[in-house]
PDB file of C-alpha atoms in Angstrom:
ATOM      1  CA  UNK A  24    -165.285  76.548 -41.719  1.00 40.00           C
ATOM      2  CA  UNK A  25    -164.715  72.592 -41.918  1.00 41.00           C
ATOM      3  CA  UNK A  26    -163.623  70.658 -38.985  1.00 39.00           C
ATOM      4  CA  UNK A  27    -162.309  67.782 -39.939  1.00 36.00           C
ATOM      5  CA  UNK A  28    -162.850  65.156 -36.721  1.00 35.00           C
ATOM      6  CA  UNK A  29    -159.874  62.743 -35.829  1.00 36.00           C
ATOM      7  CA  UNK A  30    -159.496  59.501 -34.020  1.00 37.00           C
ATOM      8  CA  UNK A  31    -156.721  58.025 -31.590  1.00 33.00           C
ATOM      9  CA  UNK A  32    -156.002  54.914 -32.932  1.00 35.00           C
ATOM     10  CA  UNK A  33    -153.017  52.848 -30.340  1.00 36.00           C
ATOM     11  CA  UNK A  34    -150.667  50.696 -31.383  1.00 35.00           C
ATOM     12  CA  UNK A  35    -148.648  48.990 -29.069  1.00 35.00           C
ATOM     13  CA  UNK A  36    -146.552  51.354 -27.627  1.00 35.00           C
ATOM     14  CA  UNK A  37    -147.132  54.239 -30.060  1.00 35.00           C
ATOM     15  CA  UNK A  38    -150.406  56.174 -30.879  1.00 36.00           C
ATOM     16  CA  UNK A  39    -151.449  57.812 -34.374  1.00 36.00           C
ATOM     17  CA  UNK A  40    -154.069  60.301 -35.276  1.00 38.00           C
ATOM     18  CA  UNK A  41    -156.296  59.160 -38.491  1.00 42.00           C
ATOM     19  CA  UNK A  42    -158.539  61.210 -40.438  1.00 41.00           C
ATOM     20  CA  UNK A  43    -161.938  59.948 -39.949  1.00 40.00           C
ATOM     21  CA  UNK A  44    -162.270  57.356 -43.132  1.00 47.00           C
ATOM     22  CA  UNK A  45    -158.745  58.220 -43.710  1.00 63.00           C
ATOM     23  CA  UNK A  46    -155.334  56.375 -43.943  1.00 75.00           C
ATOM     24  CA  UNK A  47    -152.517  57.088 -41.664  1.00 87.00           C
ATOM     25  CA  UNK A  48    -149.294  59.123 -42.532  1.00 94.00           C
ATOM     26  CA  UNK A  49    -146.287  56.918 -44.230  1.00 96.00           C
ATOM     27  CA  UNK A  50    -143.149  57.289 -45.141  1.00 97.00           C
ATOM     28  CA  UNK A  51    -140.892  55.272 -47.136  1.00 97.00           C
ATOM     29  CA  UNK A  52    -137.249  55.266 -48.368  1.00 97.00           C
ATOM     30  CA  UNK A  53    -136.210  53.745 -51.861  1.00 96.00           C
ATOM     31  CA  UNK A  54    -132.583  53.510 -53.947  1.00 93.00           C
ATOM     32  CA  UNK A  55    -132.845  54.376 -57.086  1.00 89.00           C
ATOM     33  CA  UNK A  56    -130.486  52.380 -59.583  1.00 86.00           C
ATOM     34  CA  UNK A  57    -129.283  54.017 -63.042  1.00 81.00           C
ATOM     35  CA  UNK A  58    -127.342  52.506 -65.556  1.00 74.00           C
ATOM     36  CA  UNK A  59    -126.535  54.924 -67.762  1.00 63.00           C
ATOM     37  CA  UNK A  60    -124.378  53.249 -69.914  1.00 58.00           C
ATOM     38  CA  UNK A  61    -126.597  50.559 -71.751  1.00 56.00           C
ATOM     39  CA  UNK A  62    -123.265  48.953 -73.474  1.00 57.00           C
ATOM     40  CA  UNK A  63    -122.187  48.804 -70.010  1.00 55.00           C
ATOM     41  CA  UNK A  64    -118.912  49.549 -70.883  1.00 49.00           C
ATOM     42  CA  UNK A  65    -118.059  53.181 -69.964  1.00 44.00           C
ATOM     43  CA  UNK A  66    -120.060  53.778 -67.367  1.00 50.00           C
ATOM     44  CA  UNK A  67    -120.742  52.613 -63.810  1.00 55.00           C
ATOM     45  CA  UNK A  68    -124.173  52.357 -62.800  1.00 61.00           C
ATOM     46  CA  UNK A  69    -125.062  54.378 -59.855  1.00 65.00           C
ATOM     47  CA  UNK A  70    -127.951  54.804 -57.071  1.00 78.00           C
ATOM     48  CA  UNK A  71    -129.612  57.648 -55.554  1.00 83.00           C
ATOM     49  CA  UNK A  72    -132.098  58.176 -52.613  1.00 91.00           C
ATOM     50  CA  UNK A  73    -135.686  58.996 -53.168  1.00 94.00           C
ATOM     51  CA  UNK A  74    -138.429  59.370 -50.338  1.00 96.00           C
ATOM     52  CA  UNK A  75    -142.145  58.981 -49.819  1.00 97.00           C
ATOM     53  CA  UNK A  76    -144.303  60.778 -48.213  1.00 97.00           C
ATOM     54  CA  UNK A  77    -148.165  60.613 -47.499  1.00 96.00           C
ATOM     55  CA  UNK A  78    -151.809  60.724 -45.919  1.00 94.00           C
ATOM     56  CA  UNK A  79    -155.202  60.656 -46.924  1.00 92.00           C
ATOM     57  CA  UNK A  80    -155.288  64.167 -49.229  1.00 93.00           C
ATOM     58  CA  UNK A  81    -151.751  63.842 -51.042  1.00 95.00           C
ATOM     59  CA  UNK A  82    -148.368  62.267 -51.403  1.00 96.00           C
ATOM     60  CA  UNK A  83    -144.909  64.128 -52.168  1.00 97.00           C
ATOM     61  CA  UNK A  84    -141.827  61.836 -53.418  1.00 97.00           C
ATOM     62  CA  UNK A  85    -138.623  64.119 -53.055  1.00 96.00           C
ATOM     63  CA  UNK A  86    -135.327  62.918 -54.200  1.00 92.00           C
ATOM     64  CA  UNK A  87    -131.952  64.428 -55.877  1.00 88.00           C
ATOM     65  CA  UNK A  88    -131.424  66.378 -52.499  1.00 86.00           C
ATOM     66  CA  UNK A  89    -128.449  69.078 -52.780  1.00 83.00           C
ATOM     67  CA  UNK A  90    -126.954  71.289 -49.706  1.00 82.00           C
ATOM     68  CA  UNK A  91    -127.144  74.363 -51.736  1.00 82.00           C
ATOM     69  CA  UNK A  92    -129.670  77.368 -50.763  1.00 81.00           C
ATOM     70  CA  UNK A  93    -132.790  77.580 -53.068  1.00 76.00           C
ATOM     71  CA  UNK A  94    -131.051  80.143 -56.032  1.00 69.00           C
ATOM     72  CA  UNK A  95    -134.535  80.549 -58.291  1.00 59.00           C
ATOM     73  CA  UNK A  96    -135.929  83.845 -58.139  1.00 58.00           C
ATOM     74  CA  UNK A  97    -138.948  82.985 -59.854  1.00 69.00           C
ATOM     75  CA  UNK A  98    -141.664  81.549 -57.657  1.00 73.00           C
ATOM     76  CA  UNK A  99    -145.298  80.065 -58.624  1.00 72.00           C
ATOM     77  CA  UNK A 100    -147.618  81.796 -55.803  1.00 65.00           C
ATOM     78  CA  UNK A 101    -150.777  80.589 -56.436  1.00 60.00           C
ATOM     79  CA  UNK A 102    -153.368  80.498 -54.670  1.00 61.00           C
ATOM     80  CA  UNK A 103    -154.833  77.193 -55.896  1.00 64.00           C
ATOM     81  CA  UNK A 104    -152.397  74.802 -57.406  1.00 66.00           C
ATOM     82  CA  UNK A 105    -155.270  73.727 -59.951  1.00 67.00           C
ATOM     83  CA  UNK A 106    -154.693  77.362 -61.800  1.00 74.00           C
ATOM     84  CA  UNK A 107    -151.480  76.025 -62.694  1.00 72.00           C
ATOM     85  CA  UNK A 108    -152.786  72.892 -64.076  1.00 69.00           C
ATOM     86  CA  UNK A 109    -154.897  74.432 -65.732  1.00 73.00           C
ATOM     87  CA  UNK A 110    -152.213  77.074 -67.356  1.00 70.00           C
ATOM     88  CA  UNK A 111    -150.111  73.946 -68.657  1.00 64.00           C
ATOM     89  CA  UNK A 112    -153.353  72.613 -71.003  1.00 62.00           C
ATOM     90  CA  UNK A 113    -153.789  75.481 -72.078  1.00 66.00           C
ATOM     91  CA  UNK A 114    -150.125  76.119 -73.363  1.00 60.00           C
ATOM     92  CA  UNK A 115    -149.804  79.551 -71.686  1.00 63.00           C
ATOM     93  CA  UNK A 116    -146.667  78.451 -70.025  1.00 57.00           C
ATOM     94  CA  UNK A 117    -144.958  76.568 -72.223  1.00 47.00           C
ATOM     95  CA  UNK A 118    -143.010  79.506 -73.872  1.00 41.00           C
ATOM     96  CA  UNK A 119    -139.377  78.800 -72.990  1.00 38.00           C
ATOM     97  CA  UNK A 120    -137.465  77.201 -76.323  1.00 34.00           C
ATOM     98  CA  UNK A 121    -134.877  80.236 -75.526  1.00 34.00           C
ATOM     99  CA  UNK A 122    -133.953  79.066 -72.323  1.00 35.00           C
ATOM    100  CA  UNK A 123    -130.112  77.995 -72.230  1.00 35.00           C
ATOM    101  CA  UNK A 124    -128.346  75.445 -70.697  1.00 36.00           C
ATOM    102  CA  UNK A 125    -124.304  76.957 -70.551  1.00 40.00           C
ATOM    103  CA  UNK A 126    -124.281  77.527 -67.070  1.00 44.00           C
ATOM    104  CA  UNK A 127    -125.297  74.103 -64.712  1.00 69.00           C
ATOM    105  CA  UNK A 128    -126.644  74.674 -60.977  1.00 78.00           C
ATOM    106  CA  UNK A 129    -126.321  72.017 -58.259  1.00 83.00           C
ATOM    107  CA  UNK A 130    -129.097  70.494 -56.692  1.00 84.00           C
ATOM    108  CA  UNK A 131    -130.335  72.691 -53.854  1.00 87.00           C
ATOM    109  CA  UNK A 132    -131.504  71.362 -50.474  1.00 88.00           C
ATOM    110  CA  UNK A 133    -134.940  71.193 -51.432  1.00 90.00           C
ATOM    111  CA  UNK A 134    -134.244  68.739 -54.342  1.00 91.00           C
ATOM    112  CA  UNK A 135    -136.030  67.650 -57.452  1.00 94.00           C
ATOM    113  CA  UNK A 136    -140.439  66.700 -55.882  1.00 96.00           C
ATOM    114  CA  UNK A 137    -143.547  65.263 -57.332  1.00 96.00           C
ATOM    115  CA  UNK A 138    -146.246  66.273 -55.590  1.00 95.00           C
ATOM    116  CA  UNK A 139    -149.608  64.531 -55.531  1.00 95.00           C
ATOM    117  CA  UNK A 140    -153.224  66.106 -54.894  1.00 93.00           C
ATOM    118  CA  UNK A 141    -155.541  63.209 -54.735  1.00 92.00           C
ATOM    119  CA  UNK A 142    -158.666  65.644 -54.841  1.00 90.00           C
ATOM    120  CA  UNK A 143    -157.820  67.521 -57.887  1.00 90.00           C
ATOM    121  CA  UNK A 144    -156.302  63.750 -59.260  1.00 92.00           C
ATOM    122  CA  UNK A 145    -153.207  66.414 -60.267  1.00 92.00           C
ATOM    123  CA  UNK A 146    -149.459  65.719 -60.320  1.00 94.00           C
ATOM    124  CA  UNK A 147    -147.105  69.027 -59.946  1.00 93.00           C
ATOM    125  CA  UNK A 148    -143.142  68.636 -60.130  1.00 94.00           C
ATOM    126  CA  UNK A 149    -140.213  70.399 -59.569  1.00 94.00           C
ATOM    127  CA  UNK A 150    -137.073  69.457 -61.317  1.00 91.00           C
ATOM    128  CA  UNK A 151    -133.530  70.598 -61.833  1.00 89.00           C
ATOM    129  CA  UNK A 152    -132.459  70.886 -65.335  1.00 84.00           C
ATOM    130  CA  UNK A 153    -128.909  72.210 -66.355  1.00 80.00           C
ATOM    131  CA  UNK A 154    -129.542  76.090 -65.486  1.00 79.00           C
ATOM    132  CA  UNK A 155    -132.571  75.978 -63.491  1.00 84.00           C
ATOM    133  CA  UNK A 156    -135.452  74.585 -61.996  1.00 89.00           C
ATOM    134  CA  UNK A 157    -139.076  74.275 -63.850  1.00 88.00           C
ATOM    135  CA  UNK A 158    -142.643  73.287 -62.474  1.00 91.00           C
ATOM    136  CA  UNK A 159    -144.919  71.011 -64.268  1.00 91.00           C
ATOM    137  CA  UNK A 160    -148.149  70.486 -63.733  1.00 90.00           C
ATOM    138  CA  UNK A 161    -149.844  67.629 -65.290  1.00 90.00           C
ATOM    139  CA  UNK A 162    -153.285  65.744 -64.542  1.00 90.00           C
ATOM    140  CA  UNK A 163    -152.574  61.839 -62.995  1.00 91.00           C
ATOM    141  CA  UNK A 164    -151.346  59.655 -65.709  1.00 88.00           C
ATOM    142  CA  UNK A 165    -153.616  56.332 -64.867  1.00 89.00           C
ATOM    143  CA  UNK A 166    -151.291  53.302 -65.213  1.00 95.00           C
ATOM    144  CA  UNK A 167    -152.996  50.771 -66.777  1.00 96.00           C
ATOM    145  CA  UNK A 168    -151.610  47.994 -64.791  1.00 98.00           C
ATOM    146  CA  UNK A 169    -152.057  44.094 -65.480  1.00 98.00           C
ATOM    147  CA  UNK A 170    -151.675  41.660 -62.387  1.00 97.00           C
ATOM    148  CA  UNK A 171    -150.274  38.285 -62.438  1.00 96.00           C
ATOM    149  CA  UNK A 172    -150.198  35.404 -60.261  1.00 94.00           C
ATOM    150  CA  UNK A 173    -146.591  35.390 -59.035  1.00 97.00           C
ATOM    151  CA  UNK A 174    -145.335  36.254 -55.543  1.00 98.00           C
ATOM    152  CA  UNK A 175    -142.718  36.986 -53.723  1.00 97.00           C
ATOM    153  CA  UNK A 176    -141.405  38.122 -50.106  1.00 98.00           C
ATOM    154  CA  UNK A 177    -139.628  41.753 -49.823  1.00 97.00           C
ATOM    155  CA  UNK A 178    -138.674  42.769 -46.386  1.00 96.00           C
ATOM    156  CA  UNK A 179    -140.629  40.258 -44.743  1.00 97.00           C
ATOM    157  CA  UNK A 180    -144.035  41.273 -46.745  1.00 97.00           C
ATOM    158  CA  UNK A 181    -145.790  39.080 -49.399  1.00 98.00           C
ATOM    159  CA  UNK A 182    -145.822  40.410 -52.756  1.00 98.00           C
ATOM    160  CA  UNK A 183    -147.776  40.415 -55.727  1.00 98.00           C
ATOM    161  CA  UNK A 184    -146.727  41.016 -59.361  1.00 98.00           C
ATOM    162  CA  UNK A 185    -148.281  43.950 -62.146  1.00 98.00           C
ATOM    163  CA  UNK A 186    -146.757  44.960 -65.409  1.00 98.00           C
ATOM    164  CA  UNK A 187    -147.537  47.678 -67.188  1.00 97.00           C
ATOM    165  CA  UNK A 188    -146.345  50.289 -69.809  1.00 97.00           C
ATOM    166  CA  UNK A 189    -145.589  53.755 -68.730  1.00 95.00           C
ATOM    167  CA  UNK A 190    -143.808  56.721 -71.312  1.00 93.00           C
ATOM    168  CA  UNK A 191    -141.568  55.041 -72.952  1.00 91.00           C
ATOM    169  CA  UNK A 192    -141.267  51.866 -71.195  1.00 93.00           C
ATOM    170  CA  UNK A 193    -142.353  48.450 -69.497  1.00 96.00           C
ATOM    171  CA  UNK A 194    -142.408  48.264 -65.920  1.00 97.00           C
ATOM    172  CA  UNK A 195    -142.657  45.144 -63.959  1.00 98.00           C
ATOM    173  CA  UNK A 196    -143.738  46.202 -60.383  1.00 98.00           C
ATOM    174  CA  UNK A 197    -144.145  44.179 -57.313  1.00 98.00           C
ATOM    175  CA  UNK A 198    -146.812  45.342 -54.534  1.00 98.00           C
ATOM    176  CA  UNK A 199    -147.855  44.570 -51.374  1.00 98.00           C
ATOM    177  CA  UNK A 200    -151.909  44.317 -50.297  1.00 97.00           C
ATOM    178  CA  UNK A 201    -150.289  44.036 -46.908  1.00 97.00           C
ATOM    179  CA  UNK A 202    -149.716  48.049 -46.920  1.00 96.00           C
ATOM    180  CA  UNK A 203    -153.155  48.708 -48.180  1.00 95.00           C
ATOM    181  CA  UNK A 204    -152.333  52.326 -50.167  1.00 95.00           C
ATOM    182  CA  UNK A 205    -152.131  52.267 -53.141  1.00 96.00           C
ATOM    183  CA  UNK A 206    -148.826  54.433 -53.759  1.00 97.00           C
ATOM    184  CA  UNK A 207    -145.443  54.260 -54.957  1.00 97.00           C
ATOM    185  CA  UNK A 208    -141.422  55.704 -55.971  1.00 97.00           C
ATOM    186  CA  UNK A 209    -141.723  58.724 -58.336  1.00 96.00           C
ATOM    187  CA  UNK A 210    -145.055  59.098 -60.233  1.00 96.00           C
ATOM    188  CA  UNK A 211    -145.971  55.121 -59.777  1.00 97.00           C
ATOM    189  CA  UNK A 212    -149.411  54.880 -58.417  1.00 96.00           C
ATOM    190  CA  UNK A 213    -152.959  52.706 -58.690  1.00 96.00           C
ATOM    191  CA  UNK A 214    -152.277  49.522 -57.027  1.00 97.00           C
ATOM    192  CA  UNK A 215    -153.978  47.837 -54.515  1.00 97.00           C
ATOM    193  CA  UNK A 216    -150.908  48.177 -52.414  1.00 97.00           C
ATOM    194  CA  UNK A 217    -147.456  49.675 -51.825  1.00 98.00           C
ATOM    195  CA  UNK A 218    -144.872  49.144 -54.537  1.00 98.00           C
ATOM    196  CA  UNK A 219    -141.970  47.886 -53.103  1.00 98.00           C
ATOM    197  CA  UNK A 220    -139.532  46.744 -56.288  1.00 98.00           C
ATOM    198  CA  UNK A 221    -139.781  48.478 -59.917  1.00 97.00           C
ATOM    199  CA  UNK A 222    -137.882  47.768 -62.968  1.00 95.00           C
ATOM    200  CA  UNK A 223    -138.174  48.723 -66.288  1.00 94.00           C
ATOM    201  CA  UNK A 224    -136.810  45.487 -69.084  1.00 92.00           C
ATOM    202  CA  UNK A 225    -134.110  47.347 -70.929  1.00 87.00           C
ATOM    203  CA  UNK A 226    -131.931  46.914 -67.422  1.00 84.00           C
ATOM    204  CA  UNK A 227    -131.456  50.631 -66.829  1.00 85.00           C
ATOM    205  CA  UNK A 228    -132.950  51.593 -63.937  1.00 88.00           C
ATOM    206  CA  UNK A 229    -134.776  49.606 -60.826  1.00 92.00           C
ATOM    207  CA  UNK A 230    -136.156  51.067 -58.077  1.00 95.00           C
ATOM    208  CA  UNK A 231    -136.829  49.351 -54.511  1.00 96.00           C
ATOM    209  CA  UNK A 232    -137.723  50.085 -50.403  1.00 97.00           C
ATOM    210  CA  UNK A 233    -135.124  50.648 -47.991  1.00 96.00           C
ATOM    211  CA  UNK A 234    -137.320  51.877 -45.231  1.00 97.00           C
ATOM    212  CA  UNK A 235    -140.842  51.445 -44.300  1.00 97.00           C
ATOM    213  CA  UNK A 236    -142.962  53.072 -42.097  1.00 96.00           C
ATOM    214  CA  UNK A 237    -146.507  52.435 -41.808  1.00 94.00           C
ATOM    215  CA  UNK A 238    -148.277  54.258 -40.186  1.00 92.00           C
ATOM    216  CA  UNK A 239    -145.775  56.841 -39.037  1.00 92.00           C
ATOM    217  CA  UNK A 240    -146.433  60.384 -37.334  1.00 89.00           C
ATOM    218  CA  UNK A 241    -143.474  62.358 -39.415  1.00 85.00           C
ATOM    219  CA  UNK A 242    -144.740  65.145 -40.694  1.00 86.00           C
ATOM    220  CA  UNK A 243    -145.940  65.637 -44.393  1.00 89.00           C
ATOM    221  CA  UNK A 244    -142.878  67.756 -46.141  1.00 92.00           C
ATOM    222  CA  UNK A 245    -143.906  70.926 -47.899  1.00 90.00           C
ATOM    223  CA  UNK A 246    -143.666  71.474 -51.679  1.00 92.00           C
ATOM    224  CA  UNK A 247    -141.598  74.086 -53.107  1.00 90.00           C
ATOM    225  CA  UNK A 248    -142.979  76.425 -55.930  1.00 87.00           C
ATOM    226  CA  UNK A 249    -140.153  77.870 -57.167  1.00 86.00           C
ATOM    227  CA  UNK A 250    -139.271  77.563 -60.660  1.00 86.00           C
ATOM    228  CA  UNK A 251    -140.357  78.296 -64.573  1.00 85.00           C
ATOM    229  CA  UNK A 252    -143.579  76.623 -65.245  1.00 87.00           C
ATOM    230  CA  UNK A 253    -143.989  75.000 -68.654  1.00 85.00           C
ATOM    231  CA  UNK A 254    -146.085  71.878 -70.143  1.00 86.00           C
ATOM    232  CA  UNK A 255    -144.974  68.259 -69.936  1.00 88.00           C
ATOM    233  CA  UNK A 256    -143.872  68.398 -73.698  1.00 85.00           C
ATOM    234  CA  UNK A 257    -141.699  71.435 -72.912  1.00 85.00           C
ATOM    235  CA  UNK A 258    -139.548  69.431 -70.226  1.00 86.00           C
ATOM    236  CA  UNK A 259    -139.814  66.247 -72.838  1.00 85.00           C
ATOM    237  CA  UNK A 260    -138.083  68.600 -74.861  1.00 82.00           C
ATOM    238  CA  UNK A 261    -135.600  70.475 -73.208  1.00 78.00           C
ATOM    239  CA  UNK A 262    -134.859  67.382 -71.174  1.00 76.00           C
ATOM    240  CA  UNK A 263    -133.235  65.934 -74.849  1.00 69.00           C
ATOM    241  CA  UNK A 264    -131.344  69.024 -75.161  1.00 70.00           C
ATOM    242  CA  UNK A 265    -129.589  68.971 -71.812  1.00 66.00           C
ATOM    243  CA  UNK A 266    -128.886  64.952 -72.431  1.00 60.00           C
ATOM    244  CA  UNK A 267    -127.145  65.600 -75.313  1.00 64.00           C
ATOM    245  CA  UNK A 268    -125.264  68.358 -74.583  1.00 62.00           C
ATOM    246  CA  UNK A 269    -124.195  66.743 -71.146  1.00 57.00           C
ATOM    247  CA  UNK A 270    -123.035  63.683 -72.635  1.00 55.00           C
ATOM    248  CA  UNK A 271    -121.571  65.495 -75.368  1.00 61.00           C
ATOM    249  CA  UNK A 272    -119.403  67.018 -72.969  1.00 58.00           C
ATOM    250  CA  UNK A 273    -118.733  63.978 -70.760  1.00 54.00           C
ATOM    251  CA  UNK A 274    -117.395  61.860 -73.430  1.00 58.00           C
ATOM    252  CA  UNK A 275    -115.104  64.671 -73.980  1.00 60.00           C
ATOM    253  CA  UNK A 276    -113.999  64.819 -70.357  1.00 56.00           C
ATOM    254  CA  UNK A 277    -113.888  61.202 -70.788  1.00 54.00           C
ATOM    255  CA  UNK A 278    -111.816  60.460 -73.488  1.00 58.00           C
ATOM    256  CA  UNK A 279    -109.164  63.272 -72.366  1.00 57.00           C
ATOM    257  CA  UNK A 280    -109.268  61.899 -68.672  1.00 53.00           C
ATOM    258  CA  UNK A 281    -108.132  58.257 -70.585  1.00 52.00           C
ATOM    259  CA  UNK A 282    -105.758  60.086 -73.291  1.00 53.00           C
ATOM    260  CA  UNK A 283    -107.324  59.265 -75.623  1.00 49.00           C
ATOM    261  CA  UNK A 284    -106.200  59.538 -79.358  1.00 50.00           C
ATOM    262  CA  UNK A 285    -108.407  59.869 -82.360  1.00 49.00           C
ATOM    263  CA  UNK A 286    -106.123  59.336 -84.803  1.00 50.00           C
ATOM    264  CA  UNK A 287    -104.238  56.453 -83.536  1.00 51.00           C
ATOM    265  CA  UNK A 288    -106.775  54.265 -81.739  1.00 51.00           C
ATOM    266  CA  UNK A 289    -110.282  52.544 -82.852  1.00 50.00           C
ATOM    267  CA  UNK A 290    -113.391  54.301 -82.575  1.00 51.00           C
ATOM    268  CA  UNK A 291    -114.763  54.494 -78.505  1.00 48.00           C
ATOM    269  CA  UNK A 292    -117.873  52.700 -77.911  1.00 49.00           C
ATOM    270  CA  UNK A 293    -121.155  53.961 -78.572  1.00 48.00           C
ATOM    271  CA  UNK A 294    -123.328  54.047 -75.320  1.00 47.00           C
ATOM    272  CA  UNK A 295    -126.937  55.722 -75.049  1.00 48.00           C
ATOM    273  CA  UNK A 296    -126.861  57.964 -71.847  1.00 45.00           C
ATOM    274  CA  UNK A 297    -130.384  58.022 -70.260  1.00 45.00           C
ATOM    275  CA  UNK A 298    -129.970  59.621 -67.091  1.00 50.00           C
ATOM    276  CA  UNK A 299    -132.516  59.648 -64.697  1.00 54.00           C
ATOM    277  CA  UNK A 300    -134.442  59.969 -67.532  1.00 78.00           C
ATOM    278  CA  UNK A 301    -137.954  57.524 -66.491  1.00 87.00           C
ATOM    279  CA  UNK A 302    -140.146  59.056 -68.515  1.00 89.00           C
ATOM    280  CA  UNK A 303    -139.134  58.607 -72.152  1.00 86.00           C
ATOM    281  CA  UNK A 304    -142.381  60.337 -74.405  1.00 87.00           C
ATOM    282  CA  UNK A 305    -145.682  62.001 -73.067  1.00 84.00           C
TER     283      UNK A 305
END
């Protein structure tokens, strides 16, 4: 049996419990901006609300939140989240290229969740696609960040800039050693502070802090296990399929909500439709 001691550490006018060598719990709320249109013609950009929680043994980032009741009958019960890591390398659950995508769900009030295990250094997710929800377990990608010179203040906290490339894309990030944990929005991680602002340079999607708190006693969210597990390279995969189908049939929608004529007008514009699509390749 472990017993894990804690300490009282006071504030003024509040009181926390640590974990002996630990950090305290946080929480923090970010936007997340999309432009989905990158002719920025057809489409309007628009922003959704992501949120970060964490302590000492793992962080969970839930966002895409939905009212409806969890729908997935399949549920991962294991025992150890590592066996499911450990499943995805070895391809035994990446056997779903006949799944389809005709019928869409909502997002359900549990909502699309990245969950962290800093002992194991292993990154599980849940995320909606069209018809359901899958689980993916992955080891920690490390981010192999560079740091610059240049600062800046966010919500009254001095800032430091990194860059680096991650899947697909360059991210400039901007951190703060004043919130000494090295976390951030989504699967961003490894600096020696907070990430407060993220961008990637193509101008399609920025991510920044609404809310901070540090420390904070909120409780630590759980992580739902309910969907199909495959690999990475699965949801890489599938995650085309649904993008083109989906904008397939919103350009349809589109052109007959405008009237539009094929034989009598020019061509429409040609936009790329990325989604909330951050990670671009493996």
């Amino acid at each position: 049996m472990c017993i894990i001691k804690r300490w009282i550490i006071f504030f003024p006018n509040i009181f926390i419990f640590v974990n002996l060598f630990g950090q305290p719990n946080f929480s923090i709320t970010y936007k997340h901006w999309f432009q989905n249109d990158t002719t920025k013609t057809l489409t309007n950009a628009y922003i959704r609300e992501g949120k970060l929680f964490g302590n000492s043994n793992k962080s969970i980032y839930i966002y895409n939140l939905g009212t409806d009741k969890v729908k997935d009958t399949v549920k991962v019960n294991y025992k150890n989240f590592q066996e499911l890591l450990d499943a995805a390398q070895a391809g035994k659950i990446s056997g779903t290229q006949k799944a389809t995508f005709s019928v869409g769900i909502r997002f359900d009030e549990y909502g699309d969740q990245i969950l962290f295990e800093k002992k194991s250094d292993s990154i599980f997710s849940r995320i909606k696609m069209n018809s359901q929800y899958v689980l993916v377990a992955e080891k920690n990608q490390r981010m192999m960040w560079k740091l610059s010179n240049e600062e800046k203040d966010i919500k009254g906290y001095n800032c430091k800039k990194a860059i680096c490339f991650y899947r697909g894309r360059n991210y400039t990030a901007w951190f703060t050693p004043e919130i000494p944990i090295p976390e951030g929005p989504y699967k961003f991680k490894g600096l020696p502070g907070l990430i407060l602002e993220i961008e990637d340079d193509r101008g399609e999607l920025k991510i920044w802090a609404e809310t901070i708190q540090y420390p904070t006693k909120s409780e630590m969210p759980s992580f739902m296990p309910s969907g199909k597990p495959i690999t990475f390279q699965a949801y890489l995969n599938f995650l085309g399929k649904e993008f083109e189908e989906l904008f397939e049939a919103a350009l349809a929608a589109e052109q007959n909500q405008i009237g539009y004529n094929l034989t009598n007008s020019k061509p429409m514009p040609k936009k790329k439709n990325t989604f909330c699509q951050i990670e671009l390749t493996e």
